[in-house]
XYZ file of C-alpha atoms in Angstrom:
357
model
C -35.093 29.772 -32.684
C -34.965 27.942 -35.964
C -31.856 26.028 -35.050
C -31.130 22.928 -33.009
C -29.884 23.207 -29.511
C -26.201 24.262 -30.086
C -24.824 22.478 -27.113
C -26.661 19.226 -27.645
C -25.671 19.318 -31.387
C -22.051 20.157 -30.445
C -22.038 17.318 -27.995
C -23.113 15.036 -30.744
C -20.577 16.161 -33.123
C -17.890 15.870 -30.351
C -19.020 12.212 -29.874
C -18.626 11.545 -33.686
C -15.140 13.033 -33.514
C -14.183 10.846 -30.582
C -15.523 7.622 -32.107
C -13.891 8.249 -35.424
C -10.542 9.384 -33.980
C -10.442 6.250 -31.728
C -11.442 3.915 -34.640
C -8.697 5.507 -36.807
C -6.061 5.187 -34.102
C -6.962 1.678 -33.090
C -7.100 0.499 -36.730
C -3.766 2.008 -37.405
C -2.364 0.083 -34.448
C -4.050 -3.061 -35.626
C -2.314 -2.809 -39.110
C 1.010 -3.356 -37.486
C -0.111 -6.252 -35.389
C 1.667 -9.615 -35.752
C 1.743 -13.227 -34.534
C 5.117 -15.088 -34.987
C 5.669 -18.658 -35.874
C 6.282 -21.535 -33.365
C 8.199 -24.668 -33.964
C 6.355 -27.099 -34.108
C 3.456 -24.982 -35.389
C 0.105 -25.896 -33.848
C -2.918 -25.930 -36.224
C -4.792 -23.392 -34.004
C -1.999 -20.911 -34.510
C -2.309 -20.993 -38.227
C -6.114 -20.165 -37.834
C -5.382 -17.290 -35.417
C -2.655 -15.747 -37.864
C -5.237 -16.045 -40.661
C -7.984 -14.428 -38.557
C -5.660 -11.597 -37.585
C -4.936 -10.998 -41.306
C -8.585 -10.788 -41.996
C -9.037 -8.207 -39.210
C -6.260 -6.196 -40.783
C -8.070 -6.336 -44.068
C -11.309 -5.028 -42.211
C -9.131 -2.190 -40.941
C -7.910 -1.336 -44.396
C -11.559 -1.309 -45.595
C -12.385 1.178 -42.751
C -9.602 3.497 -43.801
C -11.070 3.399 -47.325
C -14.600 4.076 -46.230
C -13.853 6.557 -43.305
C -13.575 9.764 -45.151
C -16.805 9.267 -47.071
C -18.721 8.107 -43.950
C -17.651 10.959 -41.821
C -18.237 13.522 -44.590
C -21.860 12.038 -45.126
C -22.752 12.676 -41.396
C -21.033 15.965 -40.886
C -21.044 17.920 -44.162
C -24.803 18.581 -44.066
C -24.162 20.947 -41.192
C -21.860 23.044 -43.464
C -24.117 23.109 -46.396
C -27.241 23.796 -44.410
C -25.551 26.753 -42.571
C -25.036 28.406 -45.983
C -28.554 27.783 -47.026
C -30.075 29.011 -43.870
C -27.967 32.244 -43.930
C -29.461 32.931 -47.311
C -32.928 32.118 -45.976
C -32.550 34.565 -42.905
C -31.543 37.441 -45.360
C -34.284 36.737 -47.814
C -37.224 35.902 -45.615
C -39.863 38.650 -45.591
C -40.840 38.638 -41.847
C -41.651 42.390 -41.581
C -45.318 42.479 -42.489
C -48.327 40.168 -42.627
C -49.427 39.778 -46.230
C -50.409 36.823 -48.297
C -47.557 37.523 -50.629
C -45.022 37.454 -47.730
C -46.522 34.286 -46.278
C -46.351 32.614 -49.695
C -42.832 33.565 -50.119
C -42.008 32.227 -46.654
C -43.624 28.961 -47.549
C -41.585 28.657 -50.612
C -38.337 29.346 -48.693
C -39.235 27.029 -45.969
C -39.918 24.401 -48.561
C -36.382 25.043 -49.811
C -34.902 24.450 -46.321
C -36.860 21.207 -45.931
C -35.490 20.117 -49.273
C -32.031 20.737 -48.049
C -32.876 18.665 -44.882
C -34.048 15.823 -47.105
C -30.589 15.992 -48.940
C -28.957 15.886 -45.520
C -31.004 12.837 -44.490
C -30.200 10.946 -47.756
C -26.479 11.760 -47.129
C -26.640 10.386 -43.516
C -28.537 7.370 -44.729
C -25.821 6.696 -47.282
C -23.108 7.149 -44.745
C -25.031 4.747 -42.270
C -25.277 2.039 -44.898
C -21.642 2.107 -45.668
C -20.625 2.171 -42.052
C -23.040 -0.611 -41.274
C -21.379 -2.680 -44.161
C -17.961 -2.127 -42.769
C -19.176 -2.995 -39.157
C -20.691 -6.230 -40.468
C -17.588 -7.283 -42.258
C -15.462 -6.477 -39.234
C -17.945 -8.539 -36.989
C -17.402 -11.531 -39.349
C -13.513 -11.164 -39.073
C -13.620 -10.564 -35.501
C -15.777 -13.752 -35.158
C -13.035 -15.702 -36.870
C -10.562 -14.538 -34.085
C -12.987 -15.605 -31.397
C -13.339 -18.969 -33.025
C -9.556 -19.413 -33.454
C -8.955 -18.545 -29.741
C -11.832 -20.893 -28.773
C -10.091 -23.747 -30.726
C -6.690 -22.921 -29.220
C -8.245 -23.034 -25.638
C -10.092 -26.225 -26.256
C -6.960 -27.861 -27.520
C -5.461 -27.365 -24.027
C -8.551 -28.236 -21.954
C -6.349 -29.658 -19.092
C -4.753 -26.320 -18.776
C -8.051 -24.374 -18.785
C -7.570 -22.817 -15.288
C -4.104 -21.497 -16.135
C -5.268 -19.996 -19.430
C -8.350 -18.430 -17.751
C -6.053 -16.772 -15.145
C -3.702 -15.341 -17.726
C -6.727 -14.134 -19.823
C -8.152 -12.327 -16.844
C -4.716 -10.584 -16.256
C -4.558 -9.651 -19.891
C -8.137 -8.148 -19.724
C -7.192 -6.277 -16.706
C -4.023 -4.789 -18.209
C -5.805 -3.838 -21.392
C -8.585 -2.178 -19.223
C -6.051 -0.096 -17.271
C -4.246 1.046 -20.420
C -7.407 1.904 -22.439
C -8.968 3.590 -19.474
C -6.398 6.497 -19.913
C -7.819 7.500 -23.236
C -9.820 10.716 -23.248
C -12.912 11.821 -25.240
C -12.843 14.944 -27.316
C -15.296 17.270 -25.494
C -17.831 19.754 -27.063
C -15.763 22.654 -25.682
C -12.560 21.230 -27.327
C -14.271 20.890 -30.671
C -15.639 24.383 -30.471
C -12.209 25.855 -29.563
C -10.642 24.069 -32.548
C -8.532 21.859 -30.301
C -7.269 18.535 -31.589
C -5.871 15.446 -29.761
C -2.567 13.677 -29.025
C -2.240 10.003 -30.069
C -0.341 7.501 -28.053
C 0.176 3.997 -29.298
C 1.027 1.387 -26.613
C 2.803 -1.563 -28.356
C 2.192 -4.638 -26.152
C 4.982 -7.327 -26.803
C 4.512 -10.803 -25.571
C 7.413 -13.273 -25.443
C 7.409 -16.964 -24.907
C 9.994 -17.869 -22.366
C 11.810 -21.125 -23.074
C 14.422 -21.627 -20.252
C 16.756 -18.715 -20.464
C 15.542 -17.515 -23.971
C 12.661 -15.130 -24.514
C 11.217 -15.548 -28.109
C 9.110 -12.595 -29.338
C 5.539 -14.012 -30.202
C 2.770 -11.420 -30.127
C 3.059 -7.739 -31.100
C -0.052 -5.559 -31.116
C -0.864 -2.030 -30.379
C -3.437 -0.147 -28.184
C -4.323 3.350 -29.283
C -5.048 6.137 -26.890
C -6.187 9.710 -27.443
C -5.599 12.639 -25.025
C -6.253 16.313 -25.167
C -3.007 18.354 -24.185
C -1.301 15.616 -22.271
C 1.285 13.199 -23.717
C 0.328 9.897 -22.033
C 3.805 8.228 -22.517
C 5.150 9.454 -19.147
C 1.764 8.855 -17.517
C 1.898 5.213 -18.656
C 5.588 4.666 -17.783
C 5.056 6.105 -14.257
C 1.801 4.223 -13.589
C 2.165 1.884 -10.554
C -1.041 0.147 -11.553
C 0.020 -0.764 -15.049
C 3.542 -1.790 -13.866
C 1.944 -3.936 -11.253
C -0.400 -5.556 -13.946
C 2.597 -6.328 -16.229
C 4.399 -7.878 -13.372
C 1.457 -10.014 -12.340
C 0.974 -11.174 -15.940
C 4.625 -12.142 -16.131
C 4.403 -14.217 -12.970
C 1.424 -16.053 -14.405
C 2.838 -16.647 -17.840
C 6.340 -17.677 -16.551
C 4.883 -20.709 -14.756
C 3.137 -22.054 -17.839
C 4.639 -24.365 -20.485
C 5.636 -22.795 -23.766
C 2.473 -23.869 -25.730
C 0.190 -22.630 -22.951
C 2.034 -19.346 -22.950
C 1.327 -19.081 -26.570
C -2.464 -19.721 -26.067
C -2.618 -17.236 -23.201
C -0.843 -14.661 -25.359
C -3.339 -15.007 -28.175
C -5.962 -13.778 -25.818
C -4.071 -10.451 -25.972
C -4.961 -10.251 -29.683
C -8.504 -11.104 -28.977
C -8.893 -8.529 -26.174
C -7.684 -5.737 -28.361
C -9.952 -6.874 -31.214
C -12.898 -6.928 -28.798
C -12.060 -3.328 -27.905
C -11.919 -2.404 -31.566
C -15.211 -4.216 -32.376
C -16.763 -2.238 -29.457
C -15.530 1.046 -31.078
C -17.009 0.120 -34.476
C -20.439 -0.639 -32.732
C -20.337 2.538 -30.978
C -19.423 4.536 -34.090
C -22.329 3.007 -35.922
C -24.704 4.482 -33.346
C -23.805 8.015 -34.164
C -25.572 8.211 -37.494
C -29.039 7.325 -36.257
C -28.533 9.877 -33.427
C -27.589 12.644 -35.946
C -30.591 11.681 -38.138
C -32.974 12.175 -35.214
C -31.577 15.721 -34.800
C -32.342 16.544 -38.396
C -35.767 14.963 -38.516
C -36.795 16.754 -35.282
C -35.712 20.085 -36.817
C -37.629 19.251 -40.045
C -40.735 18.746 -38.132
C -40.377 22.136 -36.696
C -40.192 23.673 -40.041
C -43.256 21.577 -41.149
C -45.163 22.952 -38.187
C -44.212 26.487 -39.222
C -45.402 25.931 -42.783
C -48.783 24.721 -41.368
C -49.201 27.784 -39.238
C -48.397 30.086 -42.100
C -50.841 28.144 -44.317
C -53.517 28.674 -41.631
C -52.934 32.437 -41.709
C -50.390 32.959 -38.907
C -48.883 36.484 -38.739
C -45.124 36.190 -39.371
C -44.404 39.287 -37.487
C -45.720 37.592 -34.255
C -43.780 34.376 -34.850
C -40.714 34.469 -32.569
C -38.773 31.952 -34.595
C -39.077 34.141 -37.760
C -38.152 37.291 -35.827
C -35.066 35.770 -34.462
C -33.522 34.486 -37.770
C -30.243 36.383 -37.573
C -29.500 34.762 -34.106
C -30.525 31.273 -35.496
C -28.150 31.918 -38.571
C -25.204 32.545 -36.107
C -25.926 29.173 -34.355
C -25.989 27.411 -37.693
C -22.644 29.170 -38.581
C -21.163 28.134 -35.142
C -22.119 24.519 -35.821
C -20.687 24.682 -39.291
C -17.232 25.894 -37.995
C -17.242 22.971 -35.593
C -18.101 20.545 -38.465
C -15.404 22.004 -40.652
C -12.862 21.365 -37.664
C -14.127 17.810 -37.315
C -13.616 16.965 -41.073
C -9.991 18.297 -40.641
C -9.253 16.696 -37.297
C -5.901 15.010 -37.144
C -3.440 14.230 -34.344
C -1.302 17.030 -33.361
C 1.447 14.555 -32.511
C 1.842 10.674 -32.201
C 4.032 8.924 -29.737
C 4.787 5.341 -29.108
C 5.626 3.420 -25.876
C 6.338 -0.299 -25.791
C 5.308 -2.489 -22.833
C 5.964 -6.143 -22.143
C 5.128 -8.360 -18.985
C 8.297 -8.174 -16.803
C 9.518 -9.466 -13.483
C 9.003 -6.943 -10.687
C 12.635 -5.980 -10.484
C 12.654 -5.062 -14.209
C 12.382 -1.574 -15.551
C 9.764 -0.781 -18.326
């Protein structure tokens, strides 16, 4: 049929939906992140706070660019479905005459022109997304550098910081692992997702006093299941928080601060990963369109060589192909309108084993 494989294409659209939803959720969580002051204020902390501010700025740029980028990649399915429906109704495929072949060639040329418009739209979206990814990469690099300076300033405590960093990475991995992808079947059925923000709070313990220092969020998506209770009842996450507390409580206050900064870096690492993965979707979608364009080109060549349209299976099955395009257009429209059905928040902090979350 003159349509892409519906399941493969829907999988690609679902991947776009997942990447964009995660980026929006993570970015929203990032905008509320904070690093508090210490007294005295070490120089590296000033750099880390400035780097976090830059990353928040990158997040704001993403929110500005996101609607345009997503529309550039997804809207062509909607426009092309309408064009293809008209083509299927107008195409003279009932007899083998030169006039009919000429008409088919003209109509196929119109379809290929629509594809060129789609490819130009995708290229524009890719360029805009690549620009945001590059800027975020620079800002992310600023945080990597700031954390590196902070760690280097406490070289004698490198082993303690490394242990805490590993515990932080393990905690983040356990929490992020709960996030679910939006599947092709979910997109086709018009389902949306639930968003859960996990606010991680890290305090610096000075004697009997706990001073709030780091606040940053992790964003999780799920389909049909609120993750708050799952998180609160997770023995693995509870144990990871307890282990991190035990490591941090043994450190001096300034080392606790350096270790806690690694939490910000770990979250930004995850967000940077999501940007990179999102940037891969445009080229994938472009391949789908260029492959289909080649099919139309092959059909043009066959008709120019005198092929009988009444014997060309693809032309005889145009109504079925039009239904596939309509199916994909519905999924694309749903993707463009995709928003969380609900949003919930749970707050976690490293705690001693006997403490409740």
